[in-house]
Amino acid sequence: VQLQASGGGLVQAGGSLRLSCVASGRAFSTYTMGWFRQAPGKEREFAAAINWRGGPTISDSVKDRLTISRDSAKNTVYLEMNNLKPEDTAVYYCAATWILSSTEARDYDYWGQGTLVTVSS
């Protein structure tokens, strides 16, 4: 599975962005797809995931501002981010795993290249 993330950019605080991650290869619909983020000087952290049934898991720290969805017909997973804050500035990575539900980066087998989100104050 190859993953290609896009949609990052520069946005003002309070703004919104939608990230996309397109998967190529087989069996996209059977993977759990996740989004992780890594801020400068910090460890990679879980943001959101959605399993093949469409069941979402969102980090408590961003639960009221992030929405994850997937379109199996397009082999694409989306991360909608609203009311962005400067602390959301990070490289956002999409990833795929066979595990039904996981918030741990070590459980994900495939990773995209990341897309940079910068939120200005």
Tab-separated table of C-alpha atoms in Angstrom:
chain	number	residue	atom	x	y	z
A	1	VAL	CA	0.000	0.000	0.000
A	2	GLN	CA	1.298	3.430	-0.957
A	3	LEU	CA	-0.141	6.481	0.754
A	4	GLN	CA	-0.102	10.042	-0.539
A	5	ALA	CA	-1.166	12.811	1.821
A	6	SER	CA	-2.092	16.302	0.712
A	7	GLY	CA	-4.041	19.371	1.752
A	8	GLY	CA	-1.680	20.978	4.210
A	9	GLY	CA	-0.790	24.627	4.114
A	10	LEU	CA	-0.715	27.899	5.986
A	11	VAL	CA	-3.901	28.943	7.721
A	12	GLN	CA	-4.799	31.529	10.323
A	13	ALA	CA	-5.931	30.534	13.774
A	14	GLY	CA	-9.623	29.739	13.744
A	15	GLY	CA	-9.511	28.545	10.166
A	16	SER	CA	-10.127	25.122	8.676
A	17	LEU	CA	-8.340	22.618	6.501
A	18	ARG	CA	-9.188	19.282	4.994
A	19	LEU	CA	-6.386	16.809	4.555
A	20	SER	CA	-6.649	13.946	2.100
A	21	CYS	CA	-4.779	10.684	1.877
A	22	VAL	CA	-5.062	8.580	-1.247
A	23	ALA	CA	-4.091	4.926	-1.048
A	24	SER	CA	-2.914	2.841	-3.943
A	25	GLY	CA	-2.695	-0.880	-3.878
A	26	ARG	CA	-5.088	-3.561	-2.862
A	27	ALA	CA	-7.589	-3.930	-0.096
A	28	PHE	CA	-7.894	-0.296	0.992
A	29	SER	CA	-11.375	-0.958	2.310
A	30	THR	CA	-10.063	-3.519	4.786
A	31	TYR	CA	-7.472	-1.272	6.438
A	32	THR	CA	-7.854	0.960	9.407
A	33	MET	CA	-6.593	4.370	8.323
A	34	GLY	CA	-5.008	6.741	10.786
A	35	TRP	CA	-3.706	10.270	10.986
A	36	PHE	CA	-0.762	11.155	13.178
A	37	ARG	CA	0.995	14.448	13.624
A	38	GLN	CA	4.448	15.539	14.645
A	39	ALA	CA	5.157	19.046	15.805
A	40	PRO	CA	8.695	20.467	15.701
A	41	GLY	CA	10.776	18.995	18.492
A	42	LYS	CA	8.003	16.672	19.640
A	43	GLU	CA	7.151	13.022	19.259
A	44	ARG	CA	4.656	11.790	16.756
A	45	GLU	CA	1.181	11.644	18.247
A	46	PHE	CA	-2.106	10.078	17.303
A	47	ALA	CA	-4.838	12.350	15.944
A	48	ALA	CA	-7.572	10.167	14.486
A	49	ALA	CA	-8.340	6.825	12.896
A	50	ILE	CA	-11.190	5.166	11.076
A	51	ASN	CA	-11.622	1.436	10.663
A	52	TRP	CA	-12.991	-0.461	7.713
A	53	ARG	CA	-16.478	-0.352	9.234
A	54	GLY	CA	-16.324	3.434	9.312
A	55	GLY	CA	-15.952	3.614	13.063
A	56	PRO	CA	-13.887	6.645	14.101
A	57	THR	CA	-11.468	7.133	16.954
A	58	ILE	CA	-10.418	10.703	17.712
A	59	SER	CA	-7.800	11.875	20.160
A	60	ASP	CA	-9.418	13.468	23.199
A	61	SER	CA	-7.209	16.525	22.791
A	62	VAL	CA	-8.788	17.423	19.450
A	63	LYS	CA	-12.073	15.569	19.577
A	64	ASP	CA	-14.270	18.641	19.214
A	65	ARG	CA	-12.358	19.991	16.225
A	66	LEU	CA	-11.413	17.011	14.044
A	67	THR	CA	-13.520	14.751	11.882
A	68	ILE	CA	-12.231	11.709	10.036
A	69	SER	CA	-13.997	10.036	7.143
A	70	ARG	CA	-13.244	7.685	4.289
A	71	ASP	CA	-14.447	7.109	0.770
A	72	SER	CA	-13.656	3.566	-0.250
A	73	ALA	CA	-14.726	4.219	-3.834
A	74	LYS	CA	-11.929	6.773	-4.057
A	75	ASN	CA	-9.453	4.948	-1.806
A	76	THR	CA	-9.237	8.134	0.203
A	77	VAL	CA	-9.357	9.085	3.857
A	78	TYR	CA	-10.017	12.651	4.956
A	79	LEU	CA	-9.211	14.652	8.056
A	80	GLU	CA	-11.345	17.732	8.516
A	81	MET	CA	-9.843	20.191	10.976
A	82	ASN	CA	-11.775	23.168	12.285
A	83	ASN	CA	-10.995	26.049	14.619
A	84	LEU	CA	-7.302	25.464	14.105
A	85	LYS	CA	-4.867	26.662	16.733
A	86	PRO	CA	-1.141	27.458	16.532
A	87	GLU	CA	-0.460	24.311	18.562
A	88	ASP	CA	-1.933	22.280	15.694
A	89	THR	CA	1.105	23.203	13.618
A	90	ALA	CA	2.749	19.922	12.636
A	91	VAL	CA	3.481	17.526	9.834
A	92	TYR	CA	0.444	15.302	9.453
A	93	TYR	CA	0.968	11.717	8.373
A	94	CYS	CA	-1.562	9.187	7.197
A	95	ALA	CA	-0.989	5.545	7.931
A	96	ALA	CA	-2.616	2.153	7.473
A	97	THR	CA	-2.917	-0.916	9.637
A	98	TRP	CA	-4.713	-4.233	9.656
A	99	ILE	CA	-5.595	-3.744	13.317
A	100	LEU	CA	-9.227	-2.805	13.788
A	101	SER	CA	-8.532	-0.025	16.250
A	102	SER	CA	-5.204	1.420	17.319
A	103	THR	CA	-3.835	4.747	18.446
A	104	GLU	CA	-0.234	3.501	18.509
A	105	ALA	CA	2.104	4.443	15.700
A	106	ARG	CA	3.983	1.158	16.077
A	107	ASP	CA	0.856	-0.729	15.016
A	108	TYR	CA	0.713	0.964	11.616
A	109	ASP	CA	2.509	-0.753	8.770
A	110	TYR	CA	2.296	1.788	5.985
A	111	TRP	CA	2.979	5.502	6.089
A	112	GLY	CA	2.589	8.425	3.748
A	113	GLN	CA	5.161	11.165	3.346
A	114	GLY	CA	3.352	13.750	5.459
A	115	THR	CA	1.813	17.115	4.745
A	116	LEU	CA	2.720	20.266	6.662
A	117	VAL	CA	0.057	22.283	8.436
A	118	THR	CA	1.087	25.681	9.752
A	119	VAL	CA	-1.327	27.707	11.842
A	120	SER	CA	-0.478	31.349	12.381
A	121	SER	CA	-1.708	33.321	15.359
